[in-house]
mmCIF file with all atom_site columns, N, CA and C in Angstrom:
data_model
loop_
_atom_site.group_PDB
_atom_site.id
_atom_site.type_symbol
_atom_site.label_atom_id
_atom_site.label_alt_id
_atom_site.label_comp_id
_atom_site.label_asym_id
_atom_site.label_entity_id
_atom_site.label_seq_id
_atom_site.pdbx_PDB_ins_code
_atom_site.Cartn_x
_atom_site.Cartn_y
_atom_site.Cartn_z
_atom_site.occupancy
_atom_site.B_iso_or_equiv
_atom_site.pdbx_formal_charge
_atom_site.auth_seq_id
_atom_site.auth_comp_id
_atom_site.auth_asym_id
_atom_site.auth_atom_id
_atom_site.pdbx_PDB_model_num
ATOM 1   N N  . UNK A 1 1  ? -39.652 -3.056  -193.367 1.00 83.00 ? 1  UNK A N  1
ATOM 2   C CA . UNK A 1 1  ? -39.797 -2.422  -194.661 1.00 83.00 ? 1  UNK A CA 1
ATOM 3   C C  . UNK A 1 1  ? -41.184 -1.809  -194.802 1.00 83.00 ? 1  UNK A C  1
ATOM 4   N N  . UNK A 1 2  ? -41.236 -0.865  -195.420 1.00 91.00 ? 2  UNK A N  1
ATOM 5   C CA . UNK A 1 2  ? -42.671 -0.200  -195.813 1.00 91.00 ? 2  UNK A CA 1
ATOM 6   C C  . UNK A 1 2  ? -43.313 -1.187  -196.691 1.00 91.00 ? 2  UNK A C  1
ATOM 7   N N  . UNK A 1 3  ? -44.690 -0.915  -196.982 1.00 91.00 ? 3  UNK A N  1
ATOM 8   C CA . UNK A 1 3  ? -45.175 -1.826  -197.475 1.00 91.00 ? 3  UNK A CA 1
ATOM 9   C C  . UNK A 1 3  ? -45.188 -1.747  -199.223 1.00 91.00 ? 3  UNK A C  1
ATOM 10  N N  . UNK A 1 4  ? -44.975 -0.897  -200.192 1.00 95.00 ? 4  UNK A N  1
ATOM 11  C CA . UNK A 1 4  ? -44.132 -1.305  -201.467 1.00 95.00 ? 4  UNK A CA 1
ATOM 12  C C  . UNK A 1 4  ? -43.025 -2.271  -201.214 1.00 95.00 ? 4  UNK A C  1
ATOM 13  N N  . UNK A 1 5  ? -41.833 -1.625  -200.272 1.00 94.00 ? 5  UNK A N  1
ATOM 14  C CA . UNK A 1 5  ? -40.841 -2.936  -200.642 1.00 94.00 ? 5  UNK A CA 1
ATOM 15  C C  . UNK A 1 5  ? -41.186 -4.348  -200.113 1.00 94.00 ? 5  UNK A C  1
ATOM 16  N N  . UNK A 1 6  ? -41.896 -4.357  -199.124 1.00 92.00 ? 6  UNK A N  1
ATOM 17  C CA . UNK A 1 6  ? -42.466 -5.262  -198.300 1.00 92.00 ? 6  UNK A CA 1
ATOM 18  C C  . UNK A 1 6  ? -42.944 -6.637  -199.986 1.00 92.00 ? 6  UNK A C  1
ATOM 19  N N  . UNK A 1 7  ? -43.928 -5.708  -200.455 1.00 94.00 ? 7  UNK A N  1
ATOM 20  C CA . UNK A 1 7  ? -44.235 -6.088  -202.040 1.00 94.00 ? 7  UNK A CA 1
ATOM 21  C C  . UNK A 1 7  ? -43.199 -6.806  -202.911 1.00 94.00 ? 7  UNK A C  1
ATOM 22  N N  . UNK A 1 8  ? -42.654 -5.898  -202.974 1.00 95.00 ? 8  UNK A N  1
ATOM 23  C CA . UNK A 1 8  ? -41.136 -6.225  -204.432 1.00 95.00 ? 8  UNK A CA 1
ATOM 24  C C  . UNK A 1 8  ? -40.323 -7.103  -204.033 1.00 95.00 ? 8  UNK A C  1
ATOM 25  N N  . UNK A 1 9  ? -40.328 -6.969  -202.479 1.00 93.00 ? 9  UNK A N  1
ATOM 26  C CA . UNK A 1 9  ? -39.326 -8.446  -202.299 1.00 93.00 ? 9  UNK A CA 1
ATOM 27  C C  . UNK A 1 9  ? -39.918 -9.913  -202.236 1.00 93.00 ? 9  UNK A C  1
ATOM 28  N N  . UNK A 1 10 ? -41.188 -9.279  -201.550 1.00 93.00 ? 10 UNK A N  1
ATOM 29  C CA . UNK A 1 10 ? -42.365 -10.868 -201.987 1.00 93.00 ? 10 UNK A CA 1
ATOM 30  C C  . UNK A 1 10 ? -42.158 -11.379 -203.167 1.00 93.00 ? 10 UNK A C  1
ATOM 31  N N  . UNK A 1 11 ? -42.359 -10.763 -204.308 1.00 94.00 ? 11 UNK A N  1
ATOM 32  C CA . UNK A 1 11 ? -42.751 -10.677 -205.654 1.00 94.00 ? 11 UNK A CA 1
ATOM 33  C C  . UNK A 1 11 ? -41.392 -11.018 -206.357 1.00 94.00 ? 11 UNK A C  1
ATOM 34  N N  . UNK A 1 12 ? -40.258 -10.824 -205.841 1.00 95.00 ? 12 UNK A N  1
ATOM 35  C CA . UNK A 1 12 ? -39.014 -11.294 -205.910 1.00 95.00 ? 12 UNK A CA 1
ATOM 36  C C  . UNK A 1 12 ? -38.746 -13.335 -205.831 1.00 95.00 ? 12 UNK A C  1
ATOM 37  N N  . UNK A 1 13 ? -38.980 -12.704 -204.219 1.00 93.00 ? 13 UNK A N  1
ATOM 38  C CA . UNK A 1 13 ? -39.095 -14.336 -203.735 1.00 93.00 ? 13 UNK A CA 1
ATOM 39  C C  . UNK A 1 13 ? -40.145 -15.360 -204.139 1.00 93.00 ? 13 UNK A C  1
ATOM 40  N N  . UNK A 1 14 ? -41.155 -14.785 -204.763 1.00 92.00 ? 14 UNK A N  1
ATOM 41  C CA . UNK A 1 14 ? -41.703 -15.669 -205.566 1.00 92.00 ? 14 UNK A CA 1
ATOM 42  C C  . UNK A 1 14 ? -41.392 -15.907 -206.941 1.00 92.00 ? 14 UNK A C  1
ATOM 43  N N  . UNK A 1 15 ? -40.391 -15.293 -207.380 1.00 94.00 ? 15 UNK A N  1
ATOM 44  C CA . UNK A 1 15 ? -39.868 -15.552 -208.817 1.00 94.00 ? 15 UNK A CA 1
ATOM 45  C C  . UNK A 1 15 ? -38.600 -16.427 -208.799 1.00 94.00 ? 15 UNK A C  1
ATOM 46  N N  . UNK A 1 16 ? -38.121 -16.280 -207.262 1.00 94.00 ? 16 UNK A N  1
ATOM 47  C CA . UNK A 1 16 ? -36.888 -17.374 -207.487 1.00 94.00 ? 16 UNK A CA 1
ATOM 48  C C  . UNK A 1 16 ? -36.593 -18.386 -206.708 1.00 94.00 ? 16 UNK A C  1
ATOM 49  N N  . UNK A 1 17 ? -37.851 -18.731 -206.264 1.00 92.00 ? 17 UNK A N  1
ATOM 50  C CA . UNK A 1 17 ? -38.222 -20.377 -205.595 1.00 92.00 ? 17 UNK A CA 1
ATOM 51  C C  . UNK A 1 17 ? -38.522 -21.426 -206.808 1.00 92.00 ? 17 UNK A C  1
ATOM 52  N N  . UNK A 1 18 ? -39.107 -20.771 -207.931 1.00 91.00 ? 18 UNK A N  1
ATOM 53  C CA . UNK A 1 18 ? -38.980 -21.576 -209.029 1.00 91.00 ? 18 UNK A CA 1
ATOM 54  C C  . UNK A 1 18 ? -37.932 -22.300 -209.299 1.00 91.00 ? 18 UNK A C  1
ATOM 55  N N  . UNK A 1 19 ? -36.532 -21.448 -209.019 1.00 94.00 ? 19 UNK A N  1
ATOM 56  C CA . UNK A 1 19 ? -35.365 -21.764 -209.776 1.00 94.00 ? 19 UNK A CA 1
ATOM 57  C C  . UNK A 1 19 ? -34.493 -22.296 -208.453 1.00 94.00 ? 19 UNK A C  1
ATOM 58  N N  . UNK A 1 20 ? -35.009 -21.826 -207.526 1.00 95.00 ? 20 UNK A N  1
ATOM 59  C CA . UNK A 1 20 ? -33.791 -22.707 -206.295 1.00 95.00 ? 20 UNK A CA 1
ATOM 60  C C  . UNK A 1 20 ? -34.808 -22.654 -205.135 1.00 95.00 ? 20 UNK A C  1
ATOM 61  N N  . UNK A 1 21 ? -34.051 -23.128 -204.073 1.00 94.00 ? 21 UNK A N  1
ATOM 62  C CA . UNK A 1 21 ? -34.338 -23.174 -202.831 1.00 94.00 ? 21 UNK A CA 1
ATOM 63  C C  . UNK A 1 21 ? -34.124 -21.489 -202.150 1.00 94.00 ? 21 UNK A C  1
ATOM 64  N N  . UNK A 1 22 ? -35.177 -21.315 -201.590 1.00 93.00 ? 22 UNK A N  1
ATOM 65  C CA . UNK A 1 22 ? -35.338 -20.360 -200.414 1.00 93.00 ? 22 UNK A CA 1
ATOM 66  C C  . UNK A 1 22 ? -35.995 -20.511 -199.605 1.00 93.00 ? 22 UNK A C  1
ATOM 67  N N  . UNK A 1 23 ? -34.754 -19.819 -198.235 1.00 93.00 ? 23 UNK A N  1
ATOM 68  C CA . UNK A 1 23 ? -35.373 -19.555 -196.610 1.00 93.00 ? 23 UNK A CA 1
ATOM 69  C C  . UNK A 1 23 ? -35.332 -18.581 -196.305 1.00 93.00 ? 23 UNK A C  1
ATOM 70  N N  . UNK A 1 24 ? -36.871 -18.206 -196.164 1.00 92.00 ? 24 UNK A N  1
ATOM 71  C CA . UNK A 1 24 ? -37.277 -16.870 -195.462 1.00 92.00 ? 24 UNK A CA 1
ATOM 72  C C  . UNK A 1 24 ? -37.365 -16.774 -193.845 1.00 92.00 ? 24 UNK A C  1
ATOM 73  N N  . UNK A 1 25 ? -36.573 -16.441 -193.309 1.00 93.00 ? 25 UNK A N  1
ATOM 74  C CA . UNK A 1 25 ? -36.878 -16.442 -191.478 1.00 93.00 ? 25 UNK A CA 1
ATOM 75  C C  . UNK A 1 25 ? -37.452 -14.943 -191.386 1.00 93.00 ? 25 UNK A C  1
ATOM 76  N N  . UNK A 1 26 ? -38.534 -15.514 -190.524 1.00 90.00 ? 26 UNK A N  1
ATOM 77  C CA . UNK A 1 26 ? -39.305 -14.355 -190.076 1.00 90.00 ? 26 UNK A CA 1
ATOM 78  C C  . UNK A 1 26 ? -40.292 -14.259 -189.167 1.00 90.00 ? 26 UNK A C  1
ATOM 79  N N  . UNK A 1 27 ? -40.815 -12.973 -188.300 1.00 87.00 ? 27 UNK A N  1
ATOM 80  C CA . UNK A 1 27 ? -41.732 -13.261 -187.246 1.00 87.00 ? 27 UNK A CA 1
ATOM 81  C C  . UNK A 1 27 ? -42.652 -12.618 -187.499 1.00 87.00 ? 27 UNK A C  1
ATOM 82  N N  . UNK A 1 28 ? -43.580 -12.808 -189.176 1.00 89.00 ? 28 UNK A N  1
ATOM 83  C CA . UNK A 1 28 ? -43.863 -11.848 -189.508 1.00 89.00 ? 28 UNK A CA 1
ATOM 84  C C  . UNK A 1 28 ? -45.199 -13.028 -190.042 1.00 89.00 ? 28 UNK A C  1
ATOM 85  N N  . UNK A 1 29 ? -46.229 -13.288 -189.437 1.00 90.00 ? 29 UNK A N  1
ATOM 86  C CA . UNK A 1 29 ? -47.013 -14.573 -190.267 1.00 90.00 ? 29 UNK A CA 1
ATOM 87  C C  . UNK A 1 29 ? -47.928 -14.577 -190.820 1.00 90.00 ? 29 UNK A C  1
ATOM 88  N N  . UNK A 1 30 ? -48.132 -13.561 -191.209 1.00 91.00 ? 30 UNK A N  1
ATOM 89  C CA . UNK A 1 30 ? -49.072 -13.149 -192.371 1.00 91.00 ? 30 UNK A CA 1
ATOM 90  C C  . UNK A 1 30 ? -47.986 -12.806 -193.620 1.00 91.00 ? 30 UNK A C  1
ATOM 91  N N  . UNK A 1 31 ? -46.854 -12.496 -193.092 1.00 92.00 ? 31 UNK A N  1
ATOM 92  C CA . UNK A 1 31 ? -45.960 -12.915 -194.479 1.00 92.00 ? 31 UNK A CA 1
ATOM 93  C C  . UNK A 1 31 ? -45.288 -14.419 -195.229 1.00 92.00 ? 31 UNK A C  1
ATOM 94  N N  . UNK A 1 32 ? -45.634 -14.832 -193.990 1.00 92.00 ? 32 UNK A N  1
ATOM 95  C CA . UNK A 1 32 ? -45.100 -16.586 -194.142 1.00 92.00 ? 32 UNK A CA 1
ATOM 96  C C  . UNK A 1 32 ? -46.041 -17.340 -194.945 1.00 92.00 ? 32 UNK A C  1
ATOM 97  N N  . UNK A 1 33 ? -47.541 -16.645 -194.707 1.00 93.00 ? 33 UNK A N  1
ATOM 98  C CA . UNK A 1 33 ? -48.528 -17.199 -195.328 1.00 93.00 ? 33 UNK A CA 1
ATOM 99  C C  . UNK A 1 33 ? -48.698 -16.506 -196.817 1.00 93.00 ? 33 UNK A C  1
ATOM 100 N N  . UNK A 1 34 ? -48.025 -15.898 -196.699 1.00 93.00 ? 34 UNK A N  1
ATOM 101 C CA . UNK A 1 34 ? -48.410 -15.235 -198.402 1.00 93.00 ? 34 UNK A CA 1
ATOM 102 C C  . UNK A 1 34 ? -47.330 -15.962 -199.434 1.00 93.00 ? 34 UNK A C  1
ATOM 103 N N  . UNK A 1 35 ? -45.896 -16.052 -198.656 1.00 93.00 ? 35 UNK A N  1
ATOM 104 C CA . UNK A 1 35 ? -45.002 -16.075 -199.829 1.00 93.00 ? 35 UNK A CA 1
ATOM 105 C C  . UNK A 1 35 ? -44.421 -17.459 -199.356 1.00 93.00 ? 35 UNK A C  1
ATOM 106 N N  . UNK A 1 36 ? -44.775 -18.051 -198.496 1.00 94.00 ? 36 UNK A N  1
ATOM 107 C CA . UNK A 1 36 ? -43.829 -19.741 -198.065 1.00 94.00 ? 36 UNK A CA 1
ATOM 108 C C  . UNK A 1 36 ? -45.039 -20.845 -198.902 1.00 94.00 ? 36 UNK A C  1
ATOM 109 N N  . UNK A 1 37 ? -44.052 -21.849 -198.796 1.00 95.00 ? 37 UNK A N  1
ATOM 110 C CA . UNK A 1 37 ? -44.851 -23.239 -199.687 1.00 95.00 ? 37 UNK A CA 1
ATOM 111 C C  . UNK A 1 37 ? -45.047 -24.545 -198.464 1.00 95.00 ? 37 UNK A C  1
ATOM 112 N N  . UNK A 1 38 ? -43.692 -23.998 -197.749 1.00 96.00 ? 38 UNK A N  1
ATOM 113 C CA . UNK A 1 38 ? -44.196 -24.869 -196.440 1.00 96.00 ? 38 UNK A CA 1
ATOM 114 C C  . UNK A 1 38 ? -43.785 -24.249 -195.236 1.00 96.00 ? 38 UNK A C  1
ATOM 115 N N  . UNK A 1 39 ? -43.892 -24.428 -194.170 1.00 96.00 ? 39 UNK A N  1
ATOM 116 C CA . UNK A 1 39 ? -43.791 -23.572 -192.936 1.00 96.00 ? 39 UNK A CA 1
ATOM 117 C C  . UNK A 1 39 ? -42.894 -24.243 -191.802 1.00 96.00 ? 39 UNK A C  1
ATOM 118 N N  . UNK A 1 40 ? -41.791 -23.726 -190.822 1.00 96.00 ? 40 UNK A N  1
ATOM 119 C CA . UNK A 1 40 ? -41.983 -24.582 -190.128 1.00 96.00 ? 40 UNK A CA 1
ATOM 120 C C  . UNK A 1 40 ? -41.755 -23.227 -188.342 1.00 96.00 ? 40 UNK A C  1
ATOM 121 N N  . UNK A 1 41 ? -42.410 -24.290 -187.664 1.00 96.00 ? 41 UNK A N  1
ATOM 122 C CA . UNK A 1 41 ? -42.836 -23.022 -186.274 1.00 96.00 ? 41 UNK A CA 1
ATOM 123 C C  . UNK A 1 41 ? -41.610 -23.487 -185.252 1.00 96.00 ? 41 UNK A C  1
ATOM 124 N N  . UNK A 1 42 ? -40.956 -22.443 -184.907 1.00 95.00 ? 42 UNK A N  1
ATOM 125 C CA . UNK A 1 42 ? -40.214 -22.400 -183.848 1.00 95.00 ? 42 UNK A CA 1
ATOM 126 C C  . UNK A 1 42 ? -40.285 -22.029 -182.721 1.00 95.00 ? 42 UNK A C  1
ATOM 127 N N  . UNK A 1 43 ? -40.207 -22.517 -181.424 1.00 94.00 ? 43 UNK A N  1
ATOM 128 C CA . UNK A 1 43 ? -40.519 -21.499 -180.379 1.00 94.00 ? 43 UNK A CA 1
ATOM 129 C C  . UNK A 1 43 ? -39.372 -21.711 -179.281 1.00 94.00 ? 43 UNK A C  1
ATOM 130 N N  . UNK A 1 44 ? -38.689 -20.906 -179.328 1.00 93.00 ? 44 UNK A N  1
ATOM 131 C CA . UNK A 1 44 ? -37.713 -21.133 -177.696 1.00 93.00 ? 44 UNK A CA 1
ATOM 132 C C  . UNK A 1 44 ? -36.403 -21.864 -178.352 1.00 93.00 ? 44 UNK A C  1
ATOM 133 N N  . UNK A 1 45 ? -35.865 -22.108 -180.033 1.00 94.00 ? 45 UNK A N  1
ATOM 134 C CA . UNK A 1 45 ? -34.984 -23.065 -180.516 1.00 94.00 ? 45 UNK A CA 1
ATOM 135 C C  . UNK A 1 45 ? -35.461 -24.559 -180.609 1.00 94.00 ? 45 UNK A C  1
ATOM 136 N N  . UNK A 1 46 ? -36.927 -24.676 -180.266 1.00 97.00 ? 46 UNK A N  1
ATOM 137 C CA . UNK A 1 46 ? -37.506 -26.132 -180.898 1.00 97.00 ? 46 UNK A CA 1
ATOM 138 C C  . UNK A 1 46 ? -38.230 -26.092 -181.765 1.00 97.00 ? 46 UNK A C  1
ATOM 139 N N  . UNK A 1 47 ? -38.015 -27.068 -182.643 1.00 97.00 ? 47 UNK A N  1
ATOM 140 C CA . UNK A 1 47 ? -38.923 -26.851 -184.104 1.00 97.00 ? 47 UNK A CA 1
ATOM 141 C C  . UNK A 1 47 ? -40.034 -27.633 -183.262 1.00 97.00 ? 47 UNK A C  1
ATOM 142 N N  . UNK A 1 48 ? -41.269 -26.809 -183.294 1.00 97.00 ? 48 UNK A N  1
ATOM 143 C CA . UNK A 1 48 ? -42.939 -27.588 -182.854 1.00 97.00 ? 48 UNK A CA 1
ATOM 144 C C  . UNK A 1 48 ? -43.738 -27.965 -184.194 1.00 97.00 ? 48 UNK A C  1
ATOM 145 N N  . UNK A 1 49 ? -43.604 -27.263 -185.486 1.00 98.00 ? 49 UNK A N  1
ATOM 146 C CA . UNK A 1 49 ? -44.419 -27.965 -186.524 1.00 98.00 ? 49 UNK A CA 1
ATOM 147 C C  . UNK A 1 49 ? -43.555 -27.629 -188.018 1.00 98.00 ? 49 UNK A C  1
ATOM 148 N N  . UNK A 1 50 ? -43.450 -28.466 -188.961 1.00 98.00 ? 50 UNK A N  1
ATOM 149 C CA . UNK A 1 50 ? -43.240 -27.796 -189.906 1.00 98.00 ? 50 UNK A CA 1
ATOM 150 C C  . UNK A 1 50 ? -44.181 -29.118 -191.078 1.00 98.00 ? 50 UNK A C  1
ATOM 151 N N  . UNK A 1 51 ? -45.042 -28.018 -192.111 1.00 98.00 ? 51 UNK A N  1
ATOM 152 C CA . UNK A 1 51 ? -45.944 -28.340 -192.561 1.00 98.00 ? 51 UNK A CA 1
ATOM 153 C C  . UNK A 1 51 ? -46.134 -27.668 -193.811 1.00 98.00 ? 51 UNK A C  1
ATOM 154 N N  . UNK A 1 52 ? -46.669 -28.148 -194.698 1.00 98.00 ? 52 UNK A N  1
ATOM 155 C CA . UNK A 1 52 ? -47.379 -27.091 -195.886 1.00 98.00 ? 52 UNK A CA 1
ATOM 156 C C  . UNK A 1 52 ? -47.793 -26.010 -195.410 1.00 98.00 ? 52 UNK A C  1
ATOM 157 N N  . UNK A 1 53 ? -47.403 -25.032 -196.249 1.00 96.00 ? 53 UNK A N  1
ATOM 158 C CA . UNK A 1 53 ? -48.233 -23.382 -195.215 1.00 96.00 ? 53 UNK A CA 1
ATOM 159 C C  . UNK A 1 53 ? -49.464 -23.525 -195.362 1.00 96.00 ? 53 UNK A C  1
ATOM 160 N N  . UNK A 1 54 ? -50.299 -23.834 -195.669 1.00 96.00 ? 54 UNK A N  1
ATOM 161 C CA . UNK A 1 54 ? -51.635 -23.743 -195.659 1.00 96.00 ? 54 UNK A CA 1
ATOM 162 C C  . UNK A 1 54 ? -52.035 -24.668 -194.512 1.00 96.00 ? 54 UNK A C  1
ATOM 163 N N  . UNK A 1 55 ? -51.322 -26.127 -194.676 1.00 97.00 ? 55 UNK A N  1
ATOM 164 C CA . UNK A 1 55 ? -52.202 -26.847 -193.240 1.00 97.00 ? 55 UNK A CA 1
ATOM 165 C C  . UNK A 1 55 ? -51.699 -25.833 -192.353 1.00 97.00 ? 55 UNK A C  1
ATOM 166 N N  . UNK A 1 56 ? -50.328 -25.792 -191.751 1.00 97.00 ? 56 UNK A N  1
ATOM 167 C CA . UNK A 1 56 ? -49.782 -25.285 -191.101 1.00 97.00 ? 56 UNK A CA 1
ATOM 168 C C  . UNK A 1 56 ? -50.972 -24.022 -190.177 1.00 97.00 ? 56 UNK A C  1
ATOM 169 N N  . UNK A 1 57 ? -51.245 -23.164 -191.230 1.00 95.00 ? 57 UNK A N  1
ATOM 170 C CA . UNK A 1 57 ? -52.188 -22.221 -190.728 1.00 95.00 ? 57 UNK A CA 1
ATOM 171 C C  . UNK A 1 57 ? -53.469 -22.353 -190.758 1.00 95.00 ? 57 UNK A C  1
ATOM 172 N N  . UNK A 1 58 ? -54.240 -23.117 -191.428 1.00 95.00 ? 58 UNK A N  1
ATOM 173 C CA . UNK A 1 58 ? -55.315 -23.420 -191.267 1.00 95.00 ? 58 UNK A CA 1
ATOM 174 C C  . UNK A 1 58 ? -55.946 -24.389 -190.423 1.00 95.00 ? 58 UNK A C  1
ATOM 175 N N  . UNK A 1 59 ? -55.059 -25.811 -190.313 1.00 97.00 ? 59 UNK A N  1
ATOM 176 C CA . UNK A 1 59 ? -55.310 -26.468 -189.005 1.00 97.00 ? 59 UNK A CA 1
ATOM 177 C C  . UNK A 1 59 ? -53.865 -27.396 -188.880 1.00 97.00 ? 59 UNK A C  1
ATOM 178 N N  . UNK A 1 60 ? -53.243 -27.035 -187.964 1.00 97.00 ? 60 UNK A N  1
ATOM 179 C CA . UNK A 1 60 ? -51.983 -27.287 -187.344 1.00 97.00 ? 60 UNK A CA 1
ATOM 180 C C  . UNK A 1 60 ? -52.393 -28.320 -186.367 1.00 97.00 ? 60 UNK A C  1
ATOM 181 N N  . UNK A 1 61 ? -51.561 -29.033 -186.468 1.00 97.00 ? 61 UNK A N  1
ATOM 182 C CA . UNK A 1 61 ? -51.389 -30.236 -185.510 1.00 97.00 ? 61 UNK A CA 1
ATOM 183 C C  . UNK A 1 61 ? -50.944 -30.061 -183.914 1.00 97.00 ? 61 UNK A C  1
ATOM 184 N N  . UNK A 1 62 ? -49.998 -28.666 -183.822 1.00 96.00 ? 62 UNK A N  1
ATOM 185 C CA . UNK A 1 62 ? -49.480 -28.071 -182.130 1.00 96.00 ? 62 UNK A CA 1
ATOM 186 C C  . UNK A 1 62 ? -50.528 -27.419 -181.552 1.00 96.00 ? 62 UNK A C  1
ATOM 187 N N  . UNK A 1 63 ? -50.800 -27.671 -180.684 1.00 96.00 ? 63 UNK A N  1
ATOM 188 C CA . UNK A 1 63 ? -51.635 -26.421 -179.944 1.00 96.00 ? 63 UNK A CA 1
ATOM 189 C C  . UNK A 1 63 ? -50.847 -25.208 -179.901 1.00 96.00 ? 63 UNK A C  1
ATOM 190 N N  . UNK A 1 64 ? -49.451 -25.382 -179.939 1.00 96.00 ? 64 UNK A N  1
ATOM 191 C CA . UNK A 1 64 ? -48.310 -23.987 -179.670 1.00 96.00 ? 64 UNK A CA 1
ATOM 192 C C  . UNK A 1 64 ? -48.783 -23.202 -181.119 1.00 96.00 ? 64 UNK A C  1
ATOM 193 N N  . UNK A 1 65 ? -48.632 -24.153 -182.060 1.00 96.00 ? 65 UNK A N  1
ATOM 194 C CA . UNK A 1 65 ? -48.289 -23.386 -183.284 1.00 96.00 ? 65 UNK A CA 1
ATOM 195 C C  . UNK A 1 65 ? -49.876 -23.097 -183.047 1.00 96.00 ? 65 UNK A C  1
ATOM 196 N N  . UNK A 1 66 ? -50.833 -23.520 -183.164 1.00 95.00 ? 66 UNK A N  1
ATOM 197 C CA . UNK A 1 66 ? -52.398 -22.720 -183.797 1.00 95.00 ? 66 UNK A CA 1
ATOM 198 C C  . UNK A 1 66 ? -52.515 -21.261 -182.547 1.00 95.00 ? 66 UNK A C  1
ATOM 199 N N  . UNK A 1 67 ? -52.023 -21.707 -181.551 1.00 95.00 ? 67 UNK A N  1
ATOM 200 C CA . UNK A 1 67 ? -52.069 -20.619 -180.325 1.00 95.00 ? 67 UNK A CA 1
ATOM 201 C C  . UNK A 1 67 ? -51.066 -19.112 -181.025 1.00 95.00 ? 67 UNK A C  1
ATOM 202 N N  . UNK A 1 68 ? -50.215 -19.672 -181.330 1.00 93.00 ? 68 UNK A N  1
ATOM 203 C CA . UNK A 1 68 ? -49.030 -18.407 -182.008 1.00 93.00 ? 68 UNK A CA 1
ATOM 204 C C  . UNK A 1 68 ? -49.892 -18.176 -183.564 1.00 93.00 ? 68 UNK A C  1
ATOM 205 N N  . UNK A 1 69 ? -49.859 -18.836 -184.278 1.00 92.00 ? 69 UNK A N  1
ATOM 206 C CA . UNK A 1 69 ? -50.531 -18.311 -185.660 1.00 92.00 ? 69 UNK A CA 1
ATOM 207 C C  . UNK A 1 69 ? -52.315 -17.328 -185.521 1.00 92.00 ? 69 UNK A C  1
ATOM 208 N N  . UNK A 1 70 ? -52.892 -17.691 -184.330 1.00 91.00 ? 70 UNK A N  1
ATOM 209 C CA . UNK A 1 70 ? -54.281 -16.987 -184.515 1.00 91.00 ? 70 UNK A CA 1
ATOM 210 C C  . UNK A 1 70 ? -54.149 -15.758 -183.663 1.00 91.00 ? 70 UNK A C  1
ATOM 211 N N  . UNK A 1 71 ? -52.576 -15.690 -182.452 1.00 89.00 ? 71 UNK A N  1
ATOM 212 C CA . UNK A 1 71 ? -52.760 -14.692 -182.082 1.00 89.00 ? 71 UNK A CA 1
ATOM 213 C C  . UNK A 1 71 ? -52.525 -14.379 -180.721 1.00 89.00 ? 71 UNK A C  1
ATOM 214 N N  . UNK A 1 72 ? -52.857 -15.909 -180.249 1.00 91.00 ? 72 UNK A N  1
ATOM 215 C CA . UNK A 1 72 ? -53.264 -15.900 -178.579 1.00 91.00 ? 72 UNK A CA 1
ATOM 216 C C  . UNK A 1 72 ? -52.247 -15.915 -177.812 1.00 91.00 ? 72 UNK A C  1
ATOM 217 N N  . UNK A 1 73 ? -50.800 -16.018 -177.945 1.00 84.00 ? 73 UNK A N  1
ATOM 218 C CA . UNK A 1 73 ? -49.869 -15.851 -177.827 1.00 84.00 ? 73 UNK A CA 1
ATOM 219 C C  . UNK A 1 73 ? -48.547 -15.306 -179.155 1.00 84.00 ? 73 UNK A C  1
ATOM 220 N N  . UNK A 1 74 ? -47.662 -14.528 -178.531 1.00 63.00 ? 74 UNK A N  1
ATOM 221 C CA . UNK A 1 74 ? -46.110 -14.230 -179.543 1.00 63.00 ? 74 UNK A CA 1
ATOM 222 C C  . UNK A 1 74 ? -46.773 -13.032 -179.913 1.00 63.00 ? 74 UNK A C  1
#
């Protein structure tokens, strides 16, 4: 998506996690970090971390996941 809708659907999905459950799948992690409450990292069909998005990205417990979230791999 361009980056308006990219916007409106964020801005969406943050209006209706209030009211229910949502799963965003995506390989997109600077979007995971904007609009998720908790995270969880997949690689290859194994779940390696799932965490509050903030630990998650700020200091992760996998070496996989901090290696994929800063860059150094995916």
């Amino acid at each position: 998506l361009d980056p308006i809708s990219t916007a409106k659907i964020e801005e969406a999905l943050d209006e209706l996690k209030s009211e229910m459950a949502v799963v965003l799948v995506t390989n997109n992690v600077k979007q995971a970090s904007r609009v998720s409450d908790r995270t969880a990292f997949l690689l290859m069909g194994e779940l390696v971390e799932f965490a509050p998005t903030q630990q998650l990205f700020t200091n992760p417990k996998e070496k996989r996941t901090e290696d994929y979230v800063t860059g150094r791999f995916g």
